[in-house]
Short mmCIF file of C-alpha atoms in Angstrom, two decimals:
data_model
loop_
_atom_site.label_atom_id
_atom_site.label_comp_id
_atom_site.label_asym_id
_atom_site.label_seq_id
_atom_site.Cartn_x
_atom_site.Cartn_y
_atom_site.Cartn_z
CA MET A 2 11.53 6.39 -43.16
CA PRO A 3 8.97 3.69 -42.18
CA GLU A 4 5.75 4.04 -44.11
CA SER A 5 3.48 3.70 -41.10
CA PRO A 6 3.89 4.08 -37.35
CA GLY A 7 5.30 0.96 -35.73
CA THR A 8 6.84 -0.28 -39.00
CA LYS A 9 10.56 -0.95 -38.87
CA PRO A 10 12.73 0.51 -41.61
CA SER A 11 14.44 -2.17 -43.69
CA VAL A 12 17.94 -2.02 -45.12
CA LEU A 13 19.54 -4.19 -47.81
CA PHE A 14 23.33 -4.30 -48.13
CA VAL A 15 24.66 -5.41 -51.52
CA CYS A 16 28.16 -6.20 -52.72
CA VAL A 17 29.41 -8.56 -55.41
CA HIS A 18 30.14 -11.69 -53.38
CA ASN A 19 28.12 -11.00 -50.20
CA ALA A 20 31.14 -12.36 -48.38
CA GLY A 21 32.81 -9.33 -46.76
CA ARG A 22 31.56 -5.74 -46.72
CA SER A 23 27.84 -6.47 -46.92
CA GLN A 24 28.10 -9.22 -44.30
CA MET A 25 30.00 -6.95 -41.91
CA ALA A 26 27.53 -4.10 -42.51
CA ALA A 27 24.52 -6.35 -41.88
CA ALA A 28 26.11 -7.69 -38.70
CA TRP A 29 26.93 -4.19 -37.41
CA LEU A 30 23.41 -2.93 -38.14
CA THR A 31 21.82 -5.96 -36.48
CA HIS A 32 24.10 -5.56 -33.45
CA LEU A 33 23.87 -1.78 -33.03
CA ALA A 34 20.21 -1.20 -33.95
CA GLU A 35 19.03 -4.27 -32.05
CA ASP A 36 15.43 -4.86 -33.12
CA ARG A 37 14.76 -1.38 -34.58
CA VAL A 38 15.73 -2.22 -38.17
CA GLU A 39 15.08 -5.16 -40.50
CA VAL A 40 18.39 -6.17 -42.07
CA ARG A 41 19.17 -8.05 -45.30
CA SER A 42 22.33 -8.63 -47.31
CA ALA A 43 22.96 -10.15 -50.73
CA GLY A 44 25.42 -10.31 -53.59
CA SER A 45 25.18 -9.99 -57.35
CA ASP A 46 27.56 -12.98 -57.68
CA PRO A 47 27.63 -14.61 -54.21
CA GLY A 48 30.78 -16.33 -53.03
CA GLU A 49 30.93 -19.81 -51.55
CA ARG A 50 31.50 -18.60 -47.99
CA VAL A 51 31.99 -15.50 -45.90
CA ASN A 52 35.53 -14.14 -46.04
CA PRO A 53 37.48 -15.69 -43.13
CA ALA A 54 39.29 -12.37 -42.49
CA ALA A 55 35.90 -10.61 -42.17
CA VAL A 56 34.75 -13.34 -39.75
CA ALA A 57 37.94 -12.89 -37.70
CA ALA A 58 37.74 -9.07 -37.72
CA MET A 59 34.12 -9.11 -36.53
CA ALA A 60 34.90 -11.73 -33.87
CA GLU A 61 37.46 -9.29 -32.44
CA VAL A 62 34.58 -6.92 -31.63
CA GLY A 63 32.35 -9.67 -30.25
CA ILE A 64 30.16 -10.23 -33.33
CA ASP A 65 29.96 -13.76 -34.74
CA ILE A 66 29.26 -13.96 -38.48
CA SER A 67 30.78 -17.42 -38.94
CA ALA A 68 27.38 -19.04 -39.60
CA GLU A 69 26.38 -16.53 -42.30
CA VAL A 70 26.10 -17.71 -45.90
CA PRO A 71 26.40 -15.50 -49.01
CA LYS A 72 23.00 -15.00 -50.67
CA ILE A 73 22.00 -14.08 -54.22
CA LEU A 74 20.52 -10.64 -54.80
CA THR A 75 16.85 -10.89 -55.73
CA VAL A 76 14.42 -8.32 -57.06
CA ASP A 77 12.15 -9.11 -54.09
CA ALA A 78 14.92 -8.26 -51.59
CA VAL A 79 15.24 -4.82 -53.17
CA LYS A 80 11.47 -4.30 -53.37
CA GLU A 81 11.06 -5.19 -49.68
CA SER A 82 13.77 -2.78 -48.49
CA ASP A 83 13.43 0.92 -47.72
CA VAL A 84 17.15 1.59 -48.14
CA CYS A 85 19.50 -0.25 -50.51
CA ILE A 86 23.20 0.27 -49.80
CA THR A 87 25.59 -0.87 -52.49
CA MET A 88 29.27 -1.51 -51.94
CA GLY A 89 31.01 -1.93 -55.24
CA CYS A 90 28.38 -3.91 -57.17
CA GLY A 91 28.12 -1.34 -59.95
CA ASP A 92 24.95 -1.41 -62.02
CA THR A 93 23.84 -4.92 -61.05
CA CYS A 94 21.47 -3.73 -58.32
CA PRO A 95 17.92 -3.26 -59.62
CA VAL A 96 16.49 0.22 -59.08
CA PHE A 97 12.88 0.83 -58.08
CA PRO A 98 11.14 4.18 -57.66
CA GLY A 99 10.55 5.25 -54.08
CA LYS A 100 13.57 3.42 -52.67
CA ARG A 101 16.56 5.17 -51.22
CA TYR A 102 19.91 4.14 -52.65
CA LEU A 103 23.31 4.81 -51.11
CA ASP A 104 26.68 3.72 -52.47
CA TRP A 105 29.37 3.28 -49.84
CA LYS A 106 32.88 3.43 -51.30
CA LEU A 107 34.76 0.85 -49.24
CA ASP A 108 37.89 -1.16 -49.95
CA ASP A 109 37.18 -4.77 -50.91
CA PRO A 110 38.36 -7.18 -48.20
CA ALA A 111 38.56 -10.09 -50.69
CA GLY A 112 41.99 -11.70 -50.53
CA GLN A 113 43.06 -9.44 -47.64
CA GLY A 114 44.28 -10.50 -44.24
CA VAL A 115 42.63 -9.48 -40.99
CA ASP A 116 45.04 -6.53 -40.58
CA ALA A 117 43.70 -5.01 -43.82
CA VAL A 118 40.08 -5.83 -42.95
CA ARG A 119 40.06 -4.08 -39.54
CA PRO A 120 40.00 -0.53 -40.97
CA ILE A 121 37.19 -1.55 -43.36
CA ARG A 122 35.26 -3.03 -40.42
CA ASP A 123 35.72 0.17 -38.41
CA GLU A 124 34.72 2.41 -41.34
CA ILE A 125 31.56 0.33 -41.83
CA LYS A 126 30.72 0.71 -38.12
CA THR A 127 30.96 4.51 -38.42
CA LEU A 128 28.71 4.50 -41.50
CA ILE A 129 26.21 2.23 -39.73
CA GLU A 130 26.10 4.49 -36.65
CA GLY A 131 25.23 7.43 -38.92
CA LEU A 132 22.58 5.38 -40.72
CA ILE A 133 20.95 4.30 -37.44
CA ALA A 134 20.85 7.90 -36.18
CA GLU A 135 19.02 8.84 -39.36
CA ILE A 136 16.53 5.99 -39.87
CA ALA A 137 16.04 4.45 -36.44
CA PRO A 138 17.15 6.74 -33.62
CA ALA A 139 16.87 5.34 -30.12
CA LYS A 140 13.73 6.33 -28.31
CA PRO A 141 14.44 8.80 -25.53
CA GLU A 142 14.43 7.28 -22.07
CA ALA A 143 11.29 8.02 -20.11
CA THR A 144 11.97 10.37 -17.23
CA ALA A 145 10.44 9.76 -13.83
#
């Protein structure tokens, strides 16, 4: 996926409010891929803050997203990303030739309690693990 050797692939997660699904996805990718992927997230109509149930659900797995702030989706963010993953934002995400677009059908955690957000969190983790295996697989350990 990277255009030249040594270039990290970049992923943009987009949902409407950038307060739940896209924040959890960005946190999972950052956590699981470590420094192998550049990660962005944004919303077509950003909320005022990250969903407290999403913050709580991620904290349960040792990932702190409490300091994250919803961000507005910009054309530049899409242009600078190799993969754009939408999560319920419909047609509001700009499309550019040469980019890869995926649409993940996930329940919206807005207005849900942490019990309802856990399965969404876990589904996102599974999707992220598959994405990492595809775009940024771990380098094999050197053998002695």
